[in-house]
Tab-separated table of C-alpha atoms in Angstrom:
chain	number	residue	atom	x	y	z
A	1321	MET	CA	13.422	-5.022	18.855
A	1322	PRO	CA	10.466	-7.684	19.549
A	1323	GLU	CA	11.331	-11.095	19.647
A	1324	PRO	CA	10.010	-12.151	16.250
A	1325	PRO	CA	7.666	-14.676	15.337
A	1326	ALA	CA	7.668	-18.048	16.184
A	1327	TRP	CA	8.110	-19.307	12.326
A	1328	ARG	CA	11.281	-16.935	11.898
A	1329	PHE	CA	12.920	-19.667	13.709
A	1330	GLN	CA	12.614	-21.952	10.901
A	1331	LYS	CA	15.316	-24.319	9.745
A	1332	ILE	CA	14.811	-23.707	6.054
A	1333	ILE	CA	16.686	-26.180	3.648
A	1334	LYS	CA	15.678	-24.976	0.550
A	1335	SER	CA	13.091	-22.764	-1.141
A	1336	MET	CA	10.257	-23.968	-2.703
A	1337	VAL	CA	10.473	-21.483	-5.236
A	1338	ASP	CA	13.820	-20.237	-5.884
A	1339	ILE	CA	14.353	-17.380	-8.561
A	1340	PRO	CA	17.867	-16.742	-8.907
A	1341	LEU	CA	19.816	-13.973	-8.803
A	1342	GLY	CA	22.260	-12.846	-11.954
A	1343	HIS	CA	22.899	-9.729	-13.977
A	1344	HIS	CA	20.418	-8.050	-16.033
A	1345	LEU	CA	21.370	-4.609	-17.994
A	1346	LEU	CA	18.200	-3.049	-19.204
A	1347	ARG	CA	18.066	-0.261	-20.980
A	1348	GLY	CA	14.941	2.451	-22.070
A	1349	ARG	CA	13.566	5.741	-20.665
A	1350	VAL	CA	14.653	5.610	-17.505
A	1351	LEU	CA	12.562	7.614	-14.540
A	1352	THR	CA	15.160	7.256	-11.191
A	1353	GLY	CA	11.889	8.852	-8.923
A	1354	ARG	CA	14.531	11.648	-7.631
A	1355	GLY	CA	12.502	14.602	-8.107
A	1356	ASP	CA	12.002	14.864	-11.900
A	1357	GLU	CA	14.428	13.006	-13.395
A	1358	VAL	CA	13.915	11.505	-16.348
A	1359	ILE	CA	16.730	9.651	-18.518
A	1360	GLU	CA	15.254	9.472	-22.046
A	1361	ASP	CA	17.321	7.114	-23.195
A	1362	GLY	CA	19.292	5.517	-20.037
A	1363	PHE	CA	20.147	1.876	-18.569
A	1364	VAL	CA	19.374	0.182	-15.229
A	1365	GLU	CA	22.405	-2.571	-14.404
A	1366	ILE	CA	20.986	-4.690	-12.166
A	1367	SER	CA	23.999	-7.654	-10.160
A	1368	GLN	CA	22.018	-9.632	-7.612
A	1369	ASP	CA	19.820	-8.218	-5.524
A	1370	ARG	CA	21.614	-4.821	-5.465
A	1371	ILE	CA	20.805	-1.790	-8.383
A	1372	GLY	CA	24.929	-1.690	-10.035
A	1373	ALA	CA	24.844	1.011	-12.170
A	1374	VAL	CA	22.172	3.913	-13.598
A	1375	GLY	CA	23.000	6.128	-16.328
A	1376	PRO	CA	22.567	7.011	-19.957
A	1377	ALA	CA	23.051	4.413	-22.487
A	1378	ALA	CA	25.926	6.732	-23.638
A	1379	GLU	CA	27.949	5.308	-20.261
A	1380	LEU	CA	27.880	1.615	-21.378
A	1381	GLY	CA	30.215	2.217	-24.362
A	1382	SER	CA	31.360	-1.639	-25.851
A	1383	ARG	CA	28.795	-2.404	-22.983
A	1384	ALA	CA	25.933	-1.555	-24.899
A	1385	ASP	CA	25.398	-4.595	-27.965
A	1386	THR	CA	24.726	-6.665	-23.884
A	1387	ALA	CA	21.985	-4.595	-22.971
A	1388	VAL	CA	18.501	-5.821	-23.086
A	1389	ASP	CA	16.253	-2.727	-25.328
A	1390	THR	CA	13.122	-3.246	-23.335
A	1391	GLY	CA	12.136	-1.073	-24.942
A	1392	GLY	CA	9.724	1.266	-22.687
A	1393	THR	CA	9.979	2.983	-19.620
A	1394	LEU	CA	12.566	1.311	-16.520
A	1395	LEU	CA	11.089	3.105	-13.233
A	1396	PRO	CA	10.871	1.911	-9.473
A	1397	GLY	CA	8.928	-0.701	-8.332
A	1398	LEU	CA	5.682	0.519	-7.039
A	1399	PHE	CA	4.191	0.327	-3.179
A	1400	ASN	CA	0.355	0.133	-2.545
A	1401	ASN	CA	0.247	1.656	0.922
A	1402	HIS	CA	-2.632	0.385	1.209
A	1403	ALA	CA	-4.620	-2.910	0.888
A	1404	HIS	CA	-5.960	-5.895	1.593
A	1405	LEU	CA	-4.506	-9.411	0.095
A	1406	ALA	CA	-7.640	-11.684	1.225
A	1407	TRP	CA	-10.231	-9.873	-0.377
A	1408	ASP	CA	-11.297	-10.060	-3.784
A	1409	GLY	CA	-12.430	-7.378	-5.259
A	1410	VAL	CA	-15.819	-9.088	-5.722
A	1411	HIS	CA	-17.567	-10.581	-3.025
A	1412	ASP	CA	-18.841	-8.693	-0.192
A	1413	LEU	CA	-16.235	-7.954	2.335
A	1414	ALA	CA	-18.173	-9.095	5.854
A	1415	ARG	CA	-19.327	-12.086	3.848
A	1416	GLN	CA	-15.371	-12.743	2.547
A	1417	SER	CA	-14.686	-11.808	6.184
A	1418	MET	CA	-16.799	-13.647	8.279
A	1419	GLY	CA	-17.198	-17.137	6.355
A	1420	ASP	CA	-14.399	-17.374	3.821
A	1421	PRO	CA	-12.777	-20.206	4.978
A	1422	PRO	CA	-8.427	-19.418	6.085
A	1423	GLU	CA	-7.742	-21.545	3.732
A	1424	ILE	CA	-9.062	-19.813	0.745
A	1425	SER	CA	-7.901	-16.618	2.586
A	1426	ALA	CA	-4.461	-18.202	1.330
A	1427	TYR	CA	-5.494	-18.982	-2.119
A	1428	LYS	CA	-6.628	-15.368	-2.846
A	1429	SER	CA	-3.698	-13.953	-0.671
A	1430	ALA	CA	-1.894	-15.807	-3.494
A	1431	GLY	CA	-4.033	-14.987	-5.897
A	1432	ASN	CA	-3.648	-11.494	-5.607
A	1433	MET	CA	0.509	-11.235	-5.502
A	1434	LEU	CA	1.187	-12.679	-7.946
A	1435	ILE	CA	-1.759	-10.524	-9.998
A	1436	SER	CA	-0.395	-7.265	-7.574
A	1437	LEU	CA	3.326	-8.103	-9.075
A	1438	ARG	CA	1.752	-8.099	-12.623
A	1439	ALA	CA	1.103	-4.557	-11.959
A	1440	GLY	CA	4.153	-3.409	-11.294
A	1441	VAL	CA	3.830	-3.504	-6.703
A	1442	THR	CA	6.725	-4.715	-5.584
A	1443	THR	CA	5.634	-3.972	-1.873
A	1444	VAL	CA	2.094	-4.505	-0.181
A	1445	ARG	CA	1.307	-2.253	2.577
A	1446	ASP	CA	-1.492	-4.893	3.682
A	1447	LEU	CA	-3.920	-3.941	6.228
A	1448	GLY	CA	-5.281	-6.789	7.701
A	1449	MET	CA	-8.305	-9.031	6.285
A	1450	ASN	CA	-8.203	-11.302	9.610
A	1451	THR	CA	-5.146	-12.707	10.345
A	1452	ALA	CA	-4.347	-13.837	6.304
A	1453	ASN	CA	-1.726	-11.009	5.849
A	1454	ILE	CA	0.544	-12.997	8.266
A	1455	PHE	CA	0.714	-16.145	6.426
A	1456	ALA	CA	0.816	-14.356	3.376
A	1457	LYS	CA	4.088	-12.512	4.831
A	1458	GLN	CA	5.855	-16.110	6.057
A	1459	ALA	CA	4.839	-17.833	2.734
A	1460	VAL	CA	7.214	-15.189	0.615
A	1461	GLU	CA	9.421	-15.333	2.879
A	1462	GLN	CA	10.577	-18.982	3.336
A	1463	GLY	CA	10.225	-19.081	-0.617
A	1464	ILE	CA	6.161	-20.467	-0.105
A	1465	PHE	CA	5.180	-18.680	-2.821
A	1466	PRO	CA	6.531	-15.998	-5.094
A	1467	GLY	CA	4.973	-12.333	-3.722
A	1468	PRO	CA	5.964	-9.117	-3.841
A	1469	ARG	CA	7.888	-7.336	-0.711
A	1470	LEU	CA	4.475	-7.377	2.679
A	1471	LEU	CA	4.627	-5.201	5.291
A	1472	ILE	CA	1.413	-5.714	7.309
A	1473	THR	CA	-0.628	-5.666	10.319
A	1474	GLY	CA	-1.387	-8.536	11.802
A	1475	GLU	CA	-5.091	-7.761	12.617
A	1476	ALA	CA	-6.639	-4.102	12.774
A	1477	ILE	CA	-7.486	-3.246	16.266
A	1478	ILE	CA	-10.885	-2.036	17.175
A	1479	GLN	CA	-13.568	-1.286	19.867
A	1480	THR	CA	-15.219	-4.298	20.860
A	1481	GLY	CA	-18.661	-3.966	17.586
A	1482	GLY	CA	-16.167	-1.247	16.160
A	1483	HIS	CA	-15.836	-0.151	12.599
A	1484	THR	CA	-15.272	-3.839	10.855
A	1485	TYR	CA	-15.033	-5.327	13.618
A	1486	TRP	CA	-15.935	-8.390	11.461
A	1487	CYS	CA	-11.718	-8.994	10.495
A	1488	CYS	CA	-10.045	-7.150	13.055
A	1489	ARG	CA	-8.788	-7.551	16.920
A	1490	GLU	CA	-11.681	-6.133	19.020
A	1491	ALA	CA	-10.574	-5.472	22.213
A	1492	SER	CA	-11.938	-2.996	25.509
A	1493	GLY	CA	-9.882	-0.827	28.009
A	1494	ALA	CA	-6.937	0.657	28.266
A	1495	ASP	CA	-5.467	-3.585	29.196
A	1496	GLU	CA	-7.156	-4.682	26.072
A	1497	MET	CA	-6.243	-2.480	23.662
A	1498	ARG	CA	-1.916	-3.088	25.249
A	1499	ARG	CA	-2.939	-7.070	24.632
A	1500	ALA	CA	-4.045	-6.609	20.745
A	1501	VAL	CA	-1.259	-5.504	20.487
A	1502	ARG	CA	1.280	-7.552	21.125
A	1503	GLU	CA	-0.266	-10.008	19.878
A	1504	GLN	CA	0.322	-8.837	16.431
A	1505	VAL	CA	3.498	-7.896	17.521
A	1506	ARG	CA	4.469	-11.700	18.441
A	1507	ALA	CA	2.267	-12.928	14.857
A	1508	GLY	CA	5.091	-10.145	13.060
A	1509	ALA	CA	3.386	-7.696	12.549
A	1510	ASP	CA	5.922	-4.546	10.674
A	1511	LEU	CA	2.910	-1.718	12.046
A	1512	ILE	CA	-0.184	-1.570	13.748
A	1513	LYS	CA	-3.347	-0.271	12.260
A	1514	ILE	CA	-7.006	1.365	14.706
A	1515	MET	CA	-9.565	1.983	12.918
A	1516	ALA	CA	-10.017	5.580	14.646
A	1517	CYS	CA	-13.873	5.893	14.156
A	1518	HIS	CA	-16.855	5.289	11.220
A	1519	ASP	CA	-19.925	7.117	11.802
A	1520	THR	CA	-18.991	8.117	15.355
A	1521	LEU	CA	-14.768	8.227	16.561
A	1522	GLU	CA	-13.527	5.664	18.285
A	1523	PHE	CA	-11.813	4.103	21.017
A	1524	THR	CA	-11.955	6.189	24.472
A	1525	ASP	CA	-9.250	8.846	25.659
A	1526	GLU	CA	-7.122	6.271	27.400
A	1527	GLU	CA	-7.653	2.939	25.052
A	1528	LEU	CA	-6.345	5.367	21.959
A	1529	TYR	CA	-3.437	7.027	24.419
A	1530	ALA	CA	-2.698	2.996	25.563
A	1531	VAL	CA	-3.013	1.314	22.070
A	1532	ILE	CA	-0.526	4.546	20.719
A	1533	ASP	CA	2.229	4.030	23.454
A	1534	GLU	CA	1.893	0.412	23.238
A	1535	SER	CA	2.541	0.135	19.996
A	1536	HIS	CA	5.416	3.060	20.230
A	1537	ARG	CA	7.340	1.176	23.705
A	1538	ASN	CA	7.084	-2.210	20.669
A	1539	GLY	CA	8.976	-0.245	18.260
A	1540	LEU	CA	6.243	-0.424	15.644
A	1541	PRO	CA	4.682	2.614	13.215
A	1542	ILE	CA	0.672	3.054	14.129
A	1543	THR	CA	-1.566	3.375	11.347
A	1544	ALA	CA	-5.021	4.875	11.949
A	1545	HIS	CA	-8.224	4.886	9.127
A	1546	ALA	CA	-9.699	8.840	9.549
A	1547	THR	CA	-11.928	9.851	7.773
A	1548	ARG	CA	-13.303	13.237	8.775
A	1549	ASN	CA	-11.549	16.221	10.286
A	1550	ASP	CA	-12.331	15.443	14.460
A	1551	ALA	CA	-10.485	11.871	14.062
A	1552	ILE	CA	-7.907	13.040	11.882
A	1553	HIS	CA	-6.962	15.462	14.580
A	1554	ARG	CA	-7.479	13.829	17.515
A	1555	VAL	CA	-5.633	11.351	16.052
A	1556	ALA	CA	-2.530	13.163	15.125
A	1557	SER	CA	-2.755	14.895	19.082
A	1558	ALA	CA	-2.114	10.724	20.154
A	1559	GLY	CA	0.772	10.560	18.729
A	1560	ILE	CA	-0.409	8.658	15.258
A	1561	ASP	CA	2.250	8.161	12.651
A	1562	CYS	CA	-0.145	7.964	9.882
A	1563	VAL	CA	-3.826	8.280	8.630
A	1564	GLU	CA	-5.336	5.917	5.724
A	1565	HIS	CA	-8.056	7.551	3.772
A	1566	GLY	CA	-8.178	11.536	4.897
A	1567	GLY	CA	-11.018	14.037	4.996
A	1568	ASP	CA	-11.735	16.816	5.642
A	1569	MET	CA	-9.813	18.664	7.121
A	1570	THR	CA	-9.611	22.420	9.189
A	1571	ASP	CA	-6.148	24.888	8.968
A	1572	GLU	CA	-5.075	23.951	12.295
A	1573	THR	CA	-5.554	19.885	11.326
A	1574	VAL	CA	-2.892	20.224	8.884
A	1575	ALA	CA	-1.000	22.247	10.633
A	1576	LEU	CA	-1.136	20.108	13.073
A	1577	LEU	CA	-0.368	17.366	10.627
A	1578	LEU	CA	2.784	19.490	9.850
A	1579	GLU	CA	4.283	20.331	12.166
A	1580	ARG	CA	4.685	16.454	12.979
A	1581	GLY	CA	5.799	14.755	9.798
A	1582	ILE	CA	2.304	12.703	9.739
A	1583	PRO	CA	1.845	11.836	6.153
A	1584	ILE	CA	-2.344	10.520	4.408
A	1585	VAL	CA	-2.039	7.598	2.124
A	1586	THR	CA	-5.399	8.199	0.270
A	1587	THR	CA	-7.594	5.671	-0.963
A	1588	PHE	CA	-9.662	7.221	-4.470
A	1589	ALA	CA	-10.351	3.855	-6.063
A	1590	PRO	CA	-13.337	2.532	-4.679
A	1591	LEU	CA	-14.573	5.912	-4.699
A	1592	VAL	CA	-13.013	5.631	-9.304
A	1593	MET	CA	-14.364	2.597	-10.088
A	1594	GLN	CA	-17.650	2.393	-8.562
A	1595	SER	CA	-18.315	5.531	-10.647
A	1596	GLN	CA	-17.995	3.692	-13.371
A	1597	ALA	CA	-21.516	2.150	-14.224
A	1598	GLU	CA	-20.123	0.072	-16.992
A	1599	ILE	CA	-17.602	-1.497	-14.525
A	1600	ALA	CA	-19.839	-1.641	-11.831
A	1601	ARG	CA	-22.509	-3.275	-13.191
A	1602	GLN	CA	-20.052	-6.460	-13.866
A	1603	TYR	CA	-19.546	-6.648	-9.781
A	1604	ASP	CA	-23.676	-6.606	-8.999
A	1605	ILE	CA	-22.987	-3.089	-7.646
A	1606	PRO	CA	-26.358	-1.400	-7.431
A	1607	GLU	CA	-27.753	1.308	-9.435
A	1608	TRP	CA	-28.187	3.995	-6.999
A	1609	LYS	CA	-24.786	3.068	-4.985
A	1610	ILE	CA	-23.541	3.628	-8.656
A	1611	GLU	CA	-25.332	7.840	-8.516
A	1612	GLU	CA	-23.690	8.082	-5.279
A	1613	ARG	CA	-20.575	7.464	-6.420
A	1614	GLN	CA	-20.838	9.685	-9.751
A	1615	ARG	CA	-22.310	12.403	-6.958
A	1616	ALA	CA	-19.123	11.785	-4.636
A	1617	VAL	CA	-16.691	11.967	-8.138
A	1618	ALA	CA	-17.725	14.659	-9.066
A	1619	ASN	CA	-18.102	16.558	-6.166
A	1620	THR	CA	-14.429	18.091	-5.939
A	1621	GLY	CA	-16.065	19.862	-3.096
A	1622	ARG	CA	-15.577	16.745	-0.865
A	1623	TYR	CA	-11.327	16.714	-0.996
A	1624	GLU	CA	-10.475	20.262	-0.482
A	1625	GLY	CA	-8.636	18.886	3.005
A	1626	ILE	CA	-6.881	16.788	1.348
A	1627	VAL	CA	-5.636	18.895	-1.662
A	1628	LYS	CA	-5.024	21.878	1.242
A	1629	ALA	CA	-3.016	19.377	2.778
A	1630	ALA	CA	-1.554	18.147	0.389
A	1631	ARG	CA	-0.666	21.967	-1.660
A	1632	ALA	CA	0.635	22.514	2.135
A	1633	GLY	CA	2.970	19.737	2.324
A	1634	VAL	CA	1.962	17.431	4.182
A	1635	PRO	CA	3.566	13.584	2.562
A	1636	ILE	CA	0.504	11.982	0.041
A	1637	GLY	CA	1.514	7.914	0.317
A	1638	PHE	CA	-0.479	5.865	-2.701
A	1639	GLY	CA	-3.414	3.235	-1.788
A	1640	THR	CA	-5.712	2.281	-3.642
A	1641	ASP	CA	-7.281	-0.147	-0.938
A	1642	ALA	CA	-7.040	-2.779	-3.135
A	1643	GLY	CA	-9.367	-5.635	-2.358
A	1644	SER	CA	-12.633	-3.613	-1.782
A	1645	PRO	CA	-15.687	-4.053	-3.699
A	1646	VAL	CA	-14.966	-3.118	-7.989
A	1647	VAL	CA	-10.705	-2.296	-6.975
A	1648	PRO	CA	-8.941	-4.960	-8.163
A	1649	HIS	CA	-5.111	-5.457	-7.196
A	1650	SER	CA	-4.003	-4.323	-10.378
A	1651	THR	CA	-6.105	-1.646	-10.640
A	1652	ILE	CA	-2.971	1.602	-10.544
A	1653	ALA	CA	-3.285	3.723	-13.112
A	1654	PRO	CA	-6.922	4.730	-12.189
A	1655	GLU	CA	-6.208	6.278	-8.379
A	1656	MET	CA	-3.269	7.841	-9.721
A	1657	LYS	CA	-4.449	9.466	-12.979
A	1658	PHE	CA	-7.670	11.008	-9.836
A	1659	MET	CA	-5.041	12.192	-7.730
A	1660	VAL	CA	-3.517	14.371	-10.759
A	1661	GLU	CA	-6.754	15.706	-11.651
A	1662	LEU	CA	-7.716	17.032	-7.932
A	1663	GLY	CA	-4.555	18.347	-7.473
A	1664	VAL	CA	-3.590	16.110	-4.440
A	1665	VAL	CA	-0.249	15.928	-6.955
A	1666	ALA	CA	1.141	18.077	-9.622
A	1667	ASP	CA	1.296	15.952	-12.284
A	1668	ASN	CA	1.882	12.224	-13.658
A	1669	TYR	CA	5.698	12.342	-11.810
A	1670	GLY	CA	4.134	13.084	-8.857
A	1671	ALA	CA	1.484	10.641	-8.765
A	1672	LEU	CA	4.561	8.109	-9.232
A	1673	ARG	CA	6.131	9.331	-6.413
A	1674	SER	CA	3.364	8.735	-4.175
A	1675	ALA	CA	4.068	5.196	-4.586
A	1676	ASN	CA	8.011	5.135	-4.787
A	1677	LEU	CA	9.766	7.400	-3.177
A	1678	VAL	CA	6.613	9.265	-1.354
A	1679	ALA	CA	5.743	5.567	-0.133
A	1680	ALA	CA	9.111	4.260	1.144
A	1681	LYS	CA	9.740	7.242	3.631
A	1682	ILE	CA	6.505	6.428	5.111
A	1683	ASN	CA	7.441	3.440	5.485
A	1684	GLY	CA	10.888	3.976	6.591
A	1685	LEU	CA	12.480	2.316	3.805
A	1686	GLU	CA	14.235	5.300	1.358
A	1687	ALA	CA	17.638	4.145	2.262
A	1688	SER	CA	17.156	1.227	-0.115
A	1689	LEU	CA	14.114	1.398	-1.657
A	1690	GLY	CA	12.054	4.340	-3.833
A	1691	THR	CA	14.807	5.416	-6.197
A	1692	LEU	CA	16.886	3.920	-9.008
A	1693	GLU	CA	19.967	4.598	-7.121
A	1694	GLN	CA	23.168	2.907	-6.996
A	1695	GLY	CA	23.382	0.350	-3.992
A	1696	LYS	CA	19.655	0.213	-3.583
A	1697	LEU	CA	17.459	-3.303	-3.719
A	1698	ALA	CA	17.101	-3.812	-7.398
A	1699	ASP	CA	13.314	-3.397	-7.146
A	1700	VAL	CA	12.571	-2.361	-10.052
A	1701	ILE	CA	9.595	-2.621	-13.207
A	1702	VAL	CA	9.471	-2.077	-16.728
A	1703	VAL	CA	6.293	-0.587	-18.558
A	1704	GLU	CA	5.586	-0.191	-22.514
A	1705	GLY	CA	5.169	3.683	-23.222
A	1706	ASP	CA	5.987	6.966	-21.151
A	1707	PRO	CA	3.323	7.176	-18.192
A	1708	LEU	CA	4.890	10.825	-17.414
A	1709	GLU	CA	2.780	11.153	-21.498
A	1710	ASP	CA	-0.269	8.812	-19.927
A	1711	LEU	CA	-0.687	6.770	-16.961
A	1712	ASP	CA	-2.291	4.297	-18.266
A	1713	ALA	CA	1.369	2.914	-19.083
A	1714	LEU	CA	1.271	1.355	-16.142
A	1715	GLU	CA	-1.588	-0.859	-17.532
A	1716	SER	CA	1.083	-2.656	-19.573
A	1717	VAL	CA	3.239	-3.772	-17.318
A	1718	THR	CA	6.357	-6.502	-19.305
A	1719	ALA	CA	8.958	-7.505	-16.175
A	1720	THR	CA	9.217	-6.619	-12.509
A	1721	PHE	CA	12.062	-7.048	-10.370
A	1722	VAL	CA	11.619	-7.294	-6.406
A	1723	ALA	CA	15.245	-7.477	-4.619
A	1724	GLY	CA	16.956	-8.193	-8.058
A	1725	ARG	CA	14.242	-11.453	-8.477
A	1726	ARG	CA	12.627	-11.088	-11.941
A	1727	LEU	CA	8.901	-12.037	-11.097
A	1728	VAL	CA	7.105	-11.081	-14.088
């Protein structure tokens, strides 16, 4: 394993935010996340940081009287696999990235962590905006600020002058790519991200293979922003571990993803939210952009490649690109509903699994997260209503537990 980041050597006498662990016995409809399992009148017992037991309420016996009747649905905490905590969803991304002082990026990250928790998101995979996520992770893990579990990239790595160069680590040449990876490793990155395309393919072959190899040499997975077939096929062939966004794909590319077990994290929320004129106008989105987004949402043919990949068995993880224009970090249901509408997932339960068990597997955390099972970490959320009937139930989160600590 790489050497830990410097802040992990600091002695912590006491957390500033000291939320106690304890015992909670919750009753309600339980969606365990294991297949399509539903326990209509069930319970989840939280003991310290773990799930102590899950089952039908009838098994509680005399303890039933001590259970808290939530009146809602209990399910595993959600992952947002593609988010940018230091972007606020309101202002121009480039201007925020180049103009926000680090202190403002820290405040935005803190606020968006609270918003994420209130939306039932217990794990955020932050894919970069300068170095803000490095300090957000330190703040959470050292008990300086309450937040979800963070999986961070540090700075995304790009070719010099590449896509979103204004918020990433630019590099040129294979040796510089390796140095850029090592910098993120030193800072405490959990994974590496590269921007593999925009209007053109980015990175020389030598650079691409170097950045992937260096990530793997350091024991980290690497994910790629790749939005069309030639980019997806190229990074998959080179050994990438995950594809962000996705796009058009040939049968050959889908077969390659399947063969190598490479998942896709979809991010439909920017299109969906910017296409809703009444909402988009509140964010000063111009009319031409709203009309463009409306055409994109209506043109289901443009998503044929992702749908084909999903139906072939390529794992599809939930992500929203939170922080992008008109995509606040509370945007959960609109993304999931569009996934169901397109057929990227089979039904509402499939959409939920994309944000818990499938997401946990993408991040190598399925042994401890992703389902409500005895012994797993107690990432549990409670929502009003039944998300299997209506995903908008996710708009009403009444409790969020992260590893047994109630943060909402």
